[in-house]
Short mmCIF file of C-alpha atoms and ligand atoms in Angstrom, two decimals:
data_model
loop_
_atom_site.label_atom_id
_atom_site.label_comp_id
_atom_site.label_asym_id
_atom_site.label_seq_id
_atom_site.Cartn_x
_atom_site.Cartn_y
_atom_site.Cartn_z
CA MET A 223 -0.07 -0.13 -0.09
CA GLU A 224 0.90 3.64 -0.37
CA GLN A 225 3.23 4.76 2.32
CA TYR A 226 1.58 7.96 3.61
CA SER A 227 3.18 10.10 6.35
CA GLU A 228 2.08 10.31 10.04
CA LYS A 229 0.28 13.65 9.23
CA VAL A 230 -1.78 12.06 6.24
CA MET A 231 -2.79 9.26 8.42
CA ASP A 232 -3.53 11.45 11.25
CA HIS A 233 -5.76 13.51 9.12
CA PHE A 234 -7.36 10.39 7.57
CA ARG A 235 -7.94 8.73 10.94
CA ASN A 236 -9.52 11.90 12.37
CA PRO A 237 -10.60 14.09 9.55
CA ARG A 238 -11.59 17.52 10.62
CA ASN A 239 -14.60 19.59 9.46
CA VAL A 240 -16.37 16.65 7.89
CA GLY A 241 -19.92 17.56 6.65
CA GLU A 242 -22.18 20.17 5.28
CA ILE A 243 -22.81 23.68 6.40
CA GLU A 244 -26.30 24.61 6.42
CA ASN A 245 -27.01 27.84 4.27
CA PRO A 246 -23.16 27.92 3.17
CA ASP A 247 -21.96 31.18 1.38
CA GLY A 248 -20.11 29.10 -1.30
CA ILE A 249 -20.20 25.58 -2.32
CA GLY A 250 -17.32 23.81 -4.55
CA HIS A 251 -18.67 20.62 -6.13
CA VAL A 252 -15.58 18.80 -8.14
CA GLY A 253 -14.75 15.60 -9.84
CA ASN A 254 -11.26 14.02 -10.38
CA PRO A 255 -10.65 13.23 -14.00
CA MET A 256 -7.90 11.05 -13.07
CA CYS A 257 -9.55 8.42 -11.03
CA GLY A 258 -13.34 9.43 -10.70
CA ASP A 259 -13.30 10.75 -7.09
CA VAL A 260 -15.58 13.57 -5.85
CA MET A 261 -15.28 16.28 -3.31
CA GLU A 262 -17.48 18.87 -1.99
CA MET A 263 -16.33 22.06 0.10
CA TYR A 264 -18.82 24.28 1.87
CA ILE A 265 -17.68 27.77 3.15
CA LYS A 266 -19.10 30.29 5.65
CA VAL A 267 -17.66 33.86 4.91
CA LYS A 268 -18.15 37.17 7.22
CA GLU A 269 -16.30 40.14 6.09
CA ASN A 270 -14.20 38.54 3.71
CA ILE A 271 -13.19 36.16 6.06
CA ILE A 272 -13.68 32.48 5.89
CA VAL A 273 -15.17 31.37 9.36
CA ASP A 274 -15.96 28.20 8.63
CA ALA A 275 -15.22 25.26 5.91
CA LYS A 276 -16.56 21.73 5.93
CA PHE A 277 -15.95 19.15 3.37
CA LYS A 278 -17.22 15.74 2.09
CA THR A 279 -14.82 13.60 -0.14
CA PHE A 280 -15.39 10.23 -2.16
CA GLY A 281 -11.91 9.28 -2.58
CA CYS A 282 -8.91 7.68 -1.24
CA GLY A 283 -6.89 8.43 1.90
CA ALA A 284 -4.83 11.31 0.35
CA ALA A 285 -8.02 12.87 -0.87
CA ILE A 286 -9.65 12.81 2.39
CA ALA A 287 -6.46 14.04 4.31
CA THR A 288 -5.89 16.65 1.65
CA SER A 289 -9.71 17.89 1.89
CA SER A 290 -9.50 17.97 5.74
CA MET A 291 -6.09 19.88 5.69
CA ALA A 292 -7.48 22.30 3.28
CA THR A 293 -10.48 23.13 5.64
CA GLU A 294 -7.93 23.80 8.44
CA LEU A 295 -5.95 26.11 6.49
CA VAL A 296 -8.60 28.28 5.12
CA ILE A 297 -10.24 28.79 8.51
CA GLY A 298 -9.57 32.17 9.60
CA LYS A 299 -8.15 33.63 6.27
CA THR A 300 -9.32 36.25 4.17
CA ILE A 301 -10.46 35.24 0.42
CA ASP A 302 -7.33 36.82 -0.73
CA GLU A 303 -5.13 34.82 1.47
CA VAL A 304 -6.79 31.71 0.59
CA ARG A 305 -5.54 32.19 -3.18
CA GLN A 306 -2.25 31.26 -1.93
CA ILE A 307 -3.33 28.03 -0.73
CA THR A 308 -2.50 25.63 -3.62
CA ASN A 309 -2.53 22.02 -3.93
CA LYS A 310 1.25 22.20 -2.99
CA VAL A 311 0.97 24.12 0.32
CA VAL A 312 -1.64 21.59 1.21
CA ALA A 313 0.50 18.94 0.54
CA GLU A 314 3.66 19.91 2.07
CA ALA A 315 1.16 20.78 5.45
CA LEU A 316 0.57 17.11 5.24
CA ASP A 317 4.48 16.39 4.97
CA GLY A 318 4.26 15.40 1.71
CA LEU A 319 2.17 12.98 -0.53
CA PRO A 320 3.50 9.99 -2.60
CA PRO A 321 3.98 11.24 -6.02
CA ILE A 322 1.01 9.20 -7.53
CA LYS A 323 -1.18 11.02 -5.12
CA MET A 324 -0.53 14.45 -5.86
CA HIS A 325 -3.58 14.57 -8.22
CA CYS A 326 -5.64 14.03 -5.18
CA SER A 327 -4.51 17.32 -3.70
CA ASN A 328 -5.60 19.14 -6.76
CA LEU A 329 -9.09 18.06 -6.13
CA ALA A 330 -8.91 19.93 -2.64
CA GLU A 331 -7.55 23.07 -4.39
CA GLU A 332 -10.23 22.91 -7.10
CA ALA A 333 -12.94 22.39 -4.76
CA LEU A 334 -11.74 25.32 -2.79
CA GLU A 335 -11.45 27.37 -5.79
CA ALA A 336 -14.85 26.59 -6.93
CA ALA A 337 -16.49 27.24 -3.52
CA ILE A 338 -14.63 30.73 -3.40
CA LYS A 339 -16.27 31.24 -7.25
CA ASP A 340 -19.53 30.33 -5.94
CA TYR A 341 -19.39 32.78 -3.15
CA LYS A 342 -18.41 35.58 -5.36
CA GLU A 343 -21.00 34.82 -7.91
CA LYS A 344 -23.59 34.99 -5.13
CA LEU A 345 -22.13 38.00 -3.70
CA ALA A 346 -22.41 39.89 -7.07
CA HIS A 347 -25.99 38.40 -7.49
CA LYS A 348 -26.97 39.94 -4.06
CA LYS A 349 -25.34 43.28 -4.80
CA ALA A 350 -26.90 43.53 -8.26
CA MET B 290 -2.60 -6.19 17.43
CA LYS B 291 -3.13 -9.46 15.82
CA THR B 292 -2.92 -9.47 12.01
CA ILE B 293 -5.80 -10.86 10.26
CA TYR B 294 -4.43 -11.83 6.92
CA LEU B 295 -7.18 -11.55 4.21
CA ASP B 296 -5.26 -11.38 1.22
CA HIS B 297 -4.05 -15.03 0.06
CA ALA B 298 -4.94 -14.38 -3.48
CA ALA B 299 -1.86 -11.75 -3.36
CA THR B 300 0.40 -14.40 -1.55
CA THR B 301 0.63 -16.74 1.17
CA ALA B 302 3.07 -17.21 3.94
CA THR B 303 5.79 -20.22 3.26
CA ASP B 304 4.72 -23.11 5.24
CA PRO B 305 7.56 -23.88 7.90
CA GLU B 306 7.67 -27.47 6.60
CA VAL B 307 8.25 -26.11 3.04
CA LEU B 308 10.89 -23.97 4.31
CA GLU B 309 12.76 -26.82 6.29
CA ALA B 310 12.69 -28.87 3.10
CA MET B 311 14.19 -26.09 1.19
CA LEU B 312 16.98 -24.96 3.61
CA PRO B 313 19.41 -27.86 3.01
CA TYR B 314 19.35 -26.96 -0.68
CA PHE B 315 21.00 -23.56 -0.10
CA HIS B 316 24.23 -24.53 1.57
CA GLU B 317 24.55 -28.32 2.05
CA HIS B 318 23.16 -29.77 -1.04
CA TYR B 319 24.37 -26.67 -3.37
CA GLY B 320 25.68 -28.56 -6.32
CA ASN B 321 24.63 -27.37 -9.77
CA PRO B 322 22.05 -30.15 -11.16
CA SER B 323 23.92 -30.12 -14.76
CA SER B 324 27.10 -31.43 -13.17
CA ILE B 325 28.04 -34.77 -12.57
CA TYR B 326 29.69 -35.25 -9.29
CA SER B 327 27.58 -36.49 -6.16
CA ILE B 328 26.67 -33.43 -4.66
CA SER B 329 24.91 -32.36 -7.84
CA ARG B 330 23.54 -35.77 -8.32
CA ILE B 331 21.47 -35.27 -4.82
CA SER B 332 20.12 -31.69 -6.19
CA LYS B 333 19.31 -33.23 -9.54
CA ASN B 334 17.38 -36.15 -8.12
CA THR B 335 15.34 -33.98 -5.43
CA ILE B 336 14.57 -31.63 -8.50
CA GLU B 337 13.06 -34.61 -10.48
CA ASN B 338 11.39 -35.96 -7.41
CA ALA B 339 9.61 -32.69 -6.98
CA ARG B 340 8.96 -32.48 -10.83
CA GLU B 341 7.25 -35.95 -10.21
CA ILE B 342 5.16 -34.56 -7.47
CA VAL B 343 3.73 -31.62 -9.48
CA ALA B 344 2.99 -34.16 -12.45
CA ASN B 345 1.01 -36.34 -10.18
CA ALA B 346 -1.09 -33.67 -8.62
CA LEU B 347 -2.02 -32.61 -12.20
CA GLY B 348 -2.56 -36.24 -13.56
CA ALA B 349 0.44 -35.62 -15.91
CA ASN B 350 3.96 -36.83 -16.84
CA SER B 351 6.88 -35.60 -15.23
CA LYS B 352 8.45 -34.71 -18.69
CA GLU B 353 5.53 -32.43 -19.24
CA ILE B 354 6.41 -30.23 -16.28
CA VAL B 355 8.81 -27.20 -16.74
CA PHE B 356 9.91 -25.20 -13.64
CA THR B 357 10.03 -21.38 -14.08
CA SER B 358 10.88 -18.55 -12.06
CA SER B 359 7.09 -17.56 -11.54
CA GLY B 360 3.40 -17.77 -12.66
CA SER B 361 3.87 -14.54 -14.78
CA GLU B 362 6.97 -16.12 -16.49
CA SER B 363 4.88 -19.42 -17.09
CA ASP B 364 2.08 -17.33 -18.78
CA ASN B 365 4.55 -15.31 -20.98
CA PHE B 366 6.31 -18.57 -21.83
CA ALA B 367 3.12 -20.34 -22.73
CA ILE B 368 1.54 -17.73 -24.93
CA LYS B 369 4.57 -16.30 -26.44
CA GLY B 370 6.24 -19.72 -26.91
CA VAL B 371 3.17 -20.92 -28.62
CA ALA B 372 2.64 -17.89 -30.64
CA LEU B 373 6.28 -18.19 -31.95
CA ALA B 374 6.13 -21.83 -32.69
CA LYS B 375 2.99 -21.76 -34.52
CA GLN B 376 3.13 -18.72 -36.26
CA GLN B 377 3.22 -20.41 -39.76
CA GLN B 378 -0.08 -21.95 -38.94
CA GLY B 379 -1.85 -18.80 -37.99
CA ASN B 380 -1.79 -15.63 -35.96
CA HIS B 381 -4.82 -15.52 -33.98
CA ILE B 382 -5.19 -15.81 -30.24
CA ILE B 383 -8.44 -16.02 -28.01
CA THR B 384 -8.35 -15.02 -24.60
CA SER B 385 -10.87 -13.36 -21.86
CA SER B 386 -11.47 -9.69 -20.64
CA ILE B 387 -10.90 -10.56 -17.30
CA GLU B 388 -7.54 -12.38 -17.64
CA HIS B 389 -4.62 -11.50 -15.08
CA HIS B 390 -2.10 -8.98 -16.51
CA ALA B 391 0.37 -11.40 -17.08
CA VAL B 392 -1.93 -12.80 -19.62
CA LEU B 393 -3.41 -9.56 -20.91
CA TYR B 394 -0.20 -7.65 -21.41
CA THR B 395 1.46 -10.55 -23.04
CA CYS B 396 -1.36 -10.56 -25.56
CA LYS B 397 -1.26 -6.79 -26.03
CA PHE B 398 2.41 -7.45 -26.75
CA LEU B 399 1.86 -10.01 -29.61
CA GLU B 400 -0.92 -7.71 -31.01
CA LYS B 401 1.57 -5.15 -31.76
CA ASN B 402 3.85 -7.83 -33.18
CA GLY B 403 1.39 -8.98 -35.96
CA PHE B 404 -1.00 -11.19 -33.92
CA ASN B 405 -4.66 -10.66 -33.68
CA VAL B 406 -6.33 -11.19 -30.28
CA THR B 407 -9.77 -11.61 -29.54
CA TYR B 408 -10.84 -10.48 -26.02
CA LEU B 409 -13.82 -12.51 -25.04
CA PRO B 410 -16.65 -10.59 -22.93
CA VAL B 411 -17.93 -12.07 -19.92
CA ASP B 412 -21.31 -12.08 -18.27
CA ASN B 413 -22.22 -10.24 -14.83
CA ASN B 414 -20.78 -13.15 -13.12
CA GLY B 415 -17.74 -13.19 -15.02
CA ILE B 416 -18.07 -16.35 -17.07
CA ILE B 417 -17.40 -16.47 -20.52
CA LYS B 418 -19.97 -17.60 -23.15
CA LEU B 419 -19.13 -20.81 -24.89
CA ASP B 420 -20.90 -19.94 -28.13
CA GLU B 421 -19.03 -16.86 -28.38
CA LEU B 422 -15.83 -18.73 -27.79
CA GLU B 423 -17.00 -21.02 -30.58
CA LYS B 424 -17.94 -18.27 -32.87
CA ALA B 425 -14.70 -16.50 -32.32
CA ILE B 426 -12.67 -19.18 -33.66
CA THR B 427 -11.09 -18.90 -37.34
CA PRO B 428 -8.71 -21.07 -39.39
CA GLN B 429 -6.10 -18.65 -38.13
CA THR B 430 -6.73 -19.55 -34.31
CA ILE B 431 -3.60 -21.09 -32.64
CA LEU B 432 -4.12 -20.70 -29.14
CA ILE B 433 -7.12 -20.13 -26.56
CA THR B 434 -5.66 -18.94 -23.23
CA ILE B 435 -8.69 -18.55 -20.42
CA MET B 436 -8.00 -18.47 -16.70
CA HIS B 437 -9.32 -21.27 -14.44
CA ALA B 438 -10.39 -18.82 -11.71
CA ASN B 439 -10.24 -15.31 -11.59
CA ASN B 440 -8.11 -13.69 -9.02
CA GLU B 441 -10.26 -10.68 -8.46
CA ILE B 442 -13.85 -12.08 -8.09
CA GLY B 443 -13.03 -16.02 -7.75
CA THR B 444 -15.40 -17.03 -10.47
CA ILE B 445 -14.58 -20.36 -12.00
CA GLN B 446 -14.94 -20.87 -15.68
CA PRO B 447 -16.23 -23.91 -17.57
CA ILE B 448 -12.83 -25.06 -18.06
CA SER B 449 -13.52 -28.49 -19.27
CA GLN B 450 -15.71 -27.41 -21.87
CA ILE B 451 -13.40 -24.61 -23.10
CA GLY B 452 -10.79 -27.27 -23.54
CA GLU B 453 -13.14 -29.76 -25.36
CA ILE B 454 -14.02 -26.72 -27.75
CA ALA B 455 -10.27 -26.07 -28.24
CA ARG B 456 -9.55 -29.78 -28.98
CA LYS B 457 -12.35 -30.26 -31.32
CA HIS B 458 -10.59 -27.35 -33.26
CA GLY B 459 -7.33 -28.71 -32.75
CA ILE B 460 -6.15 -25.39 -30.99
CA THR B 461 -3.73 -25.39 -28.10
CA PHE B 462 -5.39 -24.61 -24.89
CA HIS B 463 -3.57 -22.71 -22.05
CA THR B 464 -4.93 -21.91 -18.54
CA ASP B 465 -3.74 -19.82 -15.87
CA ALA B 466 -4.62 -22.03 -12.48
CA VAL B 467 -2.55 -19.69 -10.21
CA GLN B 468 -5.75 -19.39 -8.06
CA THR B 469 -6.96 -22.93 -8.34
CA PHE B 470 -4.01 -25.19 -8.27
CA GLY B 471 -3.35 -26.43 -4.81
CA HIS B 472 -6.92 -25.06 -3.63
CA ILE B 473 -9.21 -27.24 -5.52
CA PRO B 474 -8.72 -30.59 -7.95
CA VAL B 475 -6.98 -29.92 -11.13
CA ASN B 476 -6.48 -32.72 -13.36
CA VAL B 477 -5.40 -31.71 -17.02
CA ASP B 478 -7.04 -34.78 -18.47
CA ASP B 479 -10.39 -34.30 -16.77
CA LEU B 480 -10.10 -30.69 -17.96
CA ASN B 481 -8.80 -31.03 -21.45
CA ILE B 482 -5.93 -28.72 -20.58
CA ASP B 483 -2.93 -28.66 -22.93
CA MET B 484 -0.89 -25.98 -20.96
CA LEU B 485 -1.31 -24.58 -17.27
CA ARG B 486 0.53 -21.92 -15.26
CA ILE B 487 1.26 -22.51 -11.53
CA SER B 488 2.84 -20.31 -8.91
CA GLY B 489 4.44 -21.56 -5.80
CA HIS B 490 3.57 -18.59 -3.53
CA LYS B 491 0.01 -18.95 -4.10
CA PHE B 492 -0.08 -22.12 -1.85
CA TYR B 493 2.32 -21.78 0.87
CA GLY B 494 5.17 -22.65 -1.23
CA PRO B 495 8.17 -19.94 -1.76
CA LYS B 496 8.22 -16.86 -4.09
CA GLY B 497 10.20 -16.67 -7.08
CA VAL B 498 9.26 -20.29 -8.33
CA GLY B 499 6.50 -21.53 -10.78
CA ALA B 500 5.75 -24.08 -13.23
CA LEU B 501 4.31 -24.67 -16.72
CA TYR B 502 2.67 -27.77 -17.72
CA ILE B 503 3.23 -28.62 -21.40
CA ARG B 504 0.94 -31.41 -22.91
CA LYS B 505 3.23 -33.73 -24.83
CA GLY B 506 3.20 -33.07 -28.39
CA ILE B 507 2.55 -29.27 -28.01
CA LYS B 508 5.00 -27.23 -29.86
CA ILE B 509 6.55 -24.28 -28.09
CA THR B 510 9.57 -21.96 -28.62
CA PRO B 511 11.75 -21.33 -25.43
CA LEU B 512 11.92 -17.78 -24.21
CA ILE B 513 15.24 -18.32 -22.41
CA HIS B 514 17.93 -19.37 -24.53
CA GLY B 515 21.12 -20.94 -22.81
CA GLY B 516 21.96 -24.15 -21.35
CA ASP B 517 20.01 -27.42 -21.72
CA GLN B 518 18.08 -27.36 -18.56
CA GLU B 519 14.57 -28.38 -18.46
CA ARG B 520 14.89 -30.37 -21.63
CA ARG B 521 16.02 -27.50 -23.39
CA ARG B 522 12.72 -25.55 -22.98
CA ARG B 523 14.11 -23.28 -20.57
CA ALA B 524 17.64 -22.31 -19.97
CA SER B 525 19.38 -21.33 -16.52
CA THR B 526 20.69 -23.04 -13.73
CA GLU B 527 17.51 -24.39 -11.77
CA ASN B 528 16.28 -22.67 -8.54
CA VAL B 529 16.87 -25.85 -6.68
CA PRO B 530 15.62 -24.63 -3.36
CA GLY B 531 12.62 -23.14 -4.83
CA ILE B 532 11.70 -26.17 -6.75
CA ILE B 533 12.22 -28.42 -3.79
CA GLY B 534 9.80 -25.95 -1.73
CA LEU B 535 7.27 -25.74 -4.73
CA GLY B 536 7.31 -29.92 -4.51
CA LYS B 537 6.74 -29.82 -0.90
CA ALA B 538 4.01 -27.18 -0.93
CA VAL B 539 2.25 -29.29 -3.62
CA GLU B 540 2.56 -32.63 -1.35
CA ILE B 541 1.13 -30.67 1.35
CA ALA B 542 -1.59 -29.24 -0.39
CA GLY B 543 -2.56 -32.56 -1.66
CA LYS B 544 -3.38 -33.97 1.80
CA VAL B 545 -5.16 -30.96 3.04
CA MET B 546 -6.76 -29.41 0.06
CA GLU B 547 -9.98 -31.31 0.26
CA ASN B 548 -10.81 -30.52 3.78
CA GLU B 549 -9.83 -27.00 3.20
CA ALA B 550 -11.84 -26.27 0.24
CA THR B 551 -15.00 -27.69 2.23
CA ARG B 552 -14.14 -25.52 5.47
CA GLN B 553 -13.25 -22.37 3.53
CA THR B 554 -16.47 -22.54 1.09
CA LYS B 555 -18.65 -22.77 4.35
CA LEU B 556 -16.73 -20.07 6.16
CA ARG B 557 -17.21 -17.93 2.89
CA ASN B 558 -20.87 -18.39 2.53
CA GLU B 559 -21.18 -17.31 6.02
CA PHE B 560 -19.34 -14.57 5.87
CA ILE B 561 -20.81 -13.15 2.56
CA ARG B 562 -24.37 -13.40 4.09
CA THR B 563 -23.57 -11.71 7.28
CA ILE B 564 -21.88 -8.75 5.44
CA LEU B 565 -24.77 -8.63 2.94
CA ASP B 566 -27.38 -8.79 6.12
CA ASN B 567 -25.37 -6.10 8.20
CA ILE B 568 -24.57 -3.44 5.63
CA ASP B 569 -26.89 -1.86 3.28
CA ASP B 570 -26.10 -1.14 -0.32
CA ALA B 571 -23.50 -3.44 -0.64
CA ARG B 572 -23.35 -6.22 -3.45
CA LEU B 573 -21.23 -9.43 -4.25
CA ASN B 574 -18.94 -9.38 -6.94
CA GLY B 575 -18.75 -12.61 -8.95
CA HIS B 576 -20.64 -15.74 -9.12
CA SER B 577 -22.45 -17.04 -5.62
CA SER B 578 -21.53 -20.46 -6.22
CA LEU B 579 -19.09 -21.05 -9.32
CA ARG B 580 -16.50 -19.32 -7.07
CA LEU B 581 -13.05 -20.14 -5.44
CA PRO B 582 -13.57 -21.30 -1.84
CA ASN B 583 -11.40 -18.58 -0.28
CA ASN B 584 -12.75 -15.64 -2.28
CA VAL B 585 -15.05 -12.86 -1.14
CA ASN B 586 -15.38 -9.66 -3.26
CA ILE B 587 -17.85 -7.07 -2.20
CA SER B 588 -18.77 -3.57 -3.50
CA PHE B 589 -19.95 -1.01 -0.86
CA GLU B 590 -21.94 1.80 -2.48
CA GLY B 591 -20.64 5.34 -2.34
CA ILE B 592 -17.23 4.71 -0.70
CA GLU B 593 -13.69 4.25 -1.94
CA GLY B 594 -11.58 1.07 -1.57
CA GLU B 595 -8.11 2.48 -0.45
CA SER B 596 -9.77 4.43 2.46
CA ILE B 597 -11.92 1.18 3.64
CA LEU B 598 -8.56 -0.61 3.28
CA LEU B 599 -6.88 1.97 5.23
CA ASN B 600 -9.20 1.82 7.89
CA LEU B 601 -9.24 -1.97 8.10
CA ASP B 602 -5.62 -1.88 8.30
CA MET B 603 -5.83 0.34 11.59
CA GLU B 604 -7.96 -2.65 12.84
CA GLY B 605 -5.29 -5.03 11.77
CA ILE B 606 -7.08 -6.67 8.82
CA ALA B 607 -5.07 -7.03 5.42
CA ALA B 608 -7.46 -7.07 2.46
CA SER B 609 -7.36 -5.66 -1.02
CA THR B 610 -9.40 -3.67 -3.60
CA GLY B 611 -10.20 -3.12 -7.14
CA SER B 612 -10.35 0.69 -6.79
CA ALA B 613 -8.84 3.32 -9.17
CA CYS B 614 -7.34 5.03 -6.37
CA SER B 615 -5.03 2.23 -5.45
CA SER B 616 -3.93 0.91 -9.02
CA SER B 617 -0.82 2.46 -10.45
CA ASN B 618 -2.65 3.78 -13.65
CA LEU B 619 -5.69 5.03 -11.68
CA GLU B 620 -7.84 2.71 -13.49
CA PRO B 621 -10.72 0.86 -11.83
CA SER B 622 -10.25 -3.00 -12.13
CA HIS B 623 -10.64 -4.28 -15.57
CA VAL B 624 -12.15 -7.47 -14.15
CA LEU B 625 -14.79 -5.54 -12.16
CA LEU B 626 -15.68 -3.15 -15.31
CA SER B 627 -15.83 -6.25 -17.21
CA ILE B 628 -18.62 -7.78 -15.11
CA GLY B 629 -20.54 -4.49 -15.68
CA LEU B 630 -19.95 -2.69 -12.59
CA SER B 631 -20.09 1.22 -12.73
CA HIS B 632 -16.81 3.19 -11.95
CA GLU B 633 -18.32 4.01 -8.62
CA PHE B 634 -19.01 0.38 -7.52
CA ALA B 635 -15.85 -0.75 -8.90
CA HIS B 636 -14.07 2.05 -6.50
CA GLY B 637 -16.04 0.47 -3.37
CA SER B 638 -14.78 -2.93 -3.93
CA VAL B 639 -12.89 -5.15 -1.27
CA ARG B 640 -11.43 -8.47 -1.76
CA PHE B 641 -11.14 -10.67 1.18
CA SER B 642 -8.95 -13.82 0.41
CA MET B 643 -8.93 -16.49 3.12
CA GLY B 644 -6.36 -19.06 3.92
CA LYS B 645 -5.69 -22.37 5.58
CA HIS B 646 -5.05 -20.31 8.98
CA THR B 647 -8.12 -18.32 8.60
CA THR B 648 -10.85 -18.99 11.31
CA LYS B 649 -14.36 -18.16 12.06
CA ASP B 650 -13.41 -15.96 14.73
CA ASP B 651 -11.32 -13.84 12.29
CA LEU B 652 -14.15 -13.42 10.17
CA ASP B 653 -16.49 -12.56 12.97
CA TYR B 654 -14.00 -9.64 14.05
CA VAL B 655 -14.08 -8.40 10.46
CA VAL B 656 -17.95 -8.53 10.44
CA GLU B 657 -18.00 -6.76 13.70
CA VAL B 658 -15.67 -3.65 12.60
CA LEU B 659 -16.71 -3.51 8.91
CA PRO B 660 -20.02 -1.89 9.32
CA GLY B 661 -18.72 0.90 11.31
CA ILE B 662 -16.07 1.49 8.83
CA VAL B 663 -18.56 1.59 6.01
CA LYS B 664 -20.58 3.84 8.12
CA LYS B 665 -18.05 6.37 8.85
CA LEU B 666 -16.81 6.67 5.38
CA ARG B 667 -20.44 7.16 3.99
CA ALA B 668 -20.86 9.95 6.37
CA MET B 669 -17.91 11.68 4.63
CA SER B 670 -18.99 11.00 1.23
CA PRO B 671 -20.83 13.11 -1.13
CA LEU B 672 -22.06 10.38 -3.07
CA TYR B 673 -23.99 8.55 -0.48
CA LYS B 674 -27.18 10.55 0.32
CA LYS B 675 -29.21 7.67 2.10
S1 FES C 298 -8.84 10.25 -4.95
FE1 FES C 298 -8.40 8.67 -6.18
S2 FES C 298 -6.45 8.33 -5.94
FE2 FES C 298 -6.72 9.86 -4.69
#
């Protein structure tokens, strides 16, 4: 089996922020074209700061751990700061991923991006 | 924590008795079987004895057994060897879509080198249709290679009928018996088999040794050229300890096989029933009765196999999966797709394969922890909305 770091296993064993947010400010729903996995990311935003994030993931250990880590990293950050959180940042925060599993961390980045896009669209909608 | 090893289809632990039989052949009787002095005669004789044991188990003649380095080598040898030997006669090979990669990729290789290959589809249980086999045969067909039982879903093919069809048309029939030999009876005459692949480590023998049965009269071109070993069909100094170990493993299998097959079949059926009774939206993959005694393959809707395995591993249970996430090419198992499973269901597949040391207690423990694991992962899954 893939050798995962202790951090990955920790987030896999006890994933943080699993679930859905009621009335979220943004939802990102993405599929992984590589292996067919699916991730959903929910965010709650107050005054441009992400105050809560939750996820649901159908995927491997790396996919679950990166989603979990991604939610931890974004909570408390401003929308602009969150842009810096790429899949590499998430993977590094987990002490790295096996090379074949790097694509799973893309999923977390994309889900986050999609959630923020959704948030911005909703915001524009409200203003309009 | 005790390990509950349920991946015997991948490999088995070498039986201590097998290991003991092998040991003297590393340092005591180390002679090269091809030499003429007495220490070599000892290794030569014991190899021949092992050959006899393997042949007897198959209902074959010892001259029809070639020792190889592995099951994969045996498949390569059988398929490429016959293709090369018979290429003047024809260039068509028939196989199935659910073969082991050692067969599939060997066929793909031959396709790139001027051969035509038909990959027969299978039904939802993983069984080929005999009339489709019959229809696929052309005057060009030189080889049919179809596995005895599938390593992932455990489905057993109607081998003797396939062999009969091959014989009727004068086509060589090879079968990959890696999952069956040593576990259920395999007699080459009863089953109309011309060539058959064996691998030592699948039934408590050592890794790195296999054999190929080649019926007398079948023409085959060697893959490994060099010395005169194995009646000039495979050069290289014999893996004496490995061959001794293989022989010993066959001998032991012969004694325990019948009881074990009955015992494991009973355990298997109970295990399947309890899992399906206790976990919703789960399905058995493969045939319910035409199935290896030790194989259980179940898909759990809405969750992914690697994460199930990691959770099982945390409980000390070793199993395997056909999920795309745990394959090196990120494709779901070709076997599960061939039996009509959706990508999603293939993702959620777990194979448990029992062995002779597996007890009912072991399986009870799995049944105890599995529902919780499935529940936890489903709560996390965006695809499972129930
Ligand atoms: S989600 Fe499929 S490999 Fe990671």
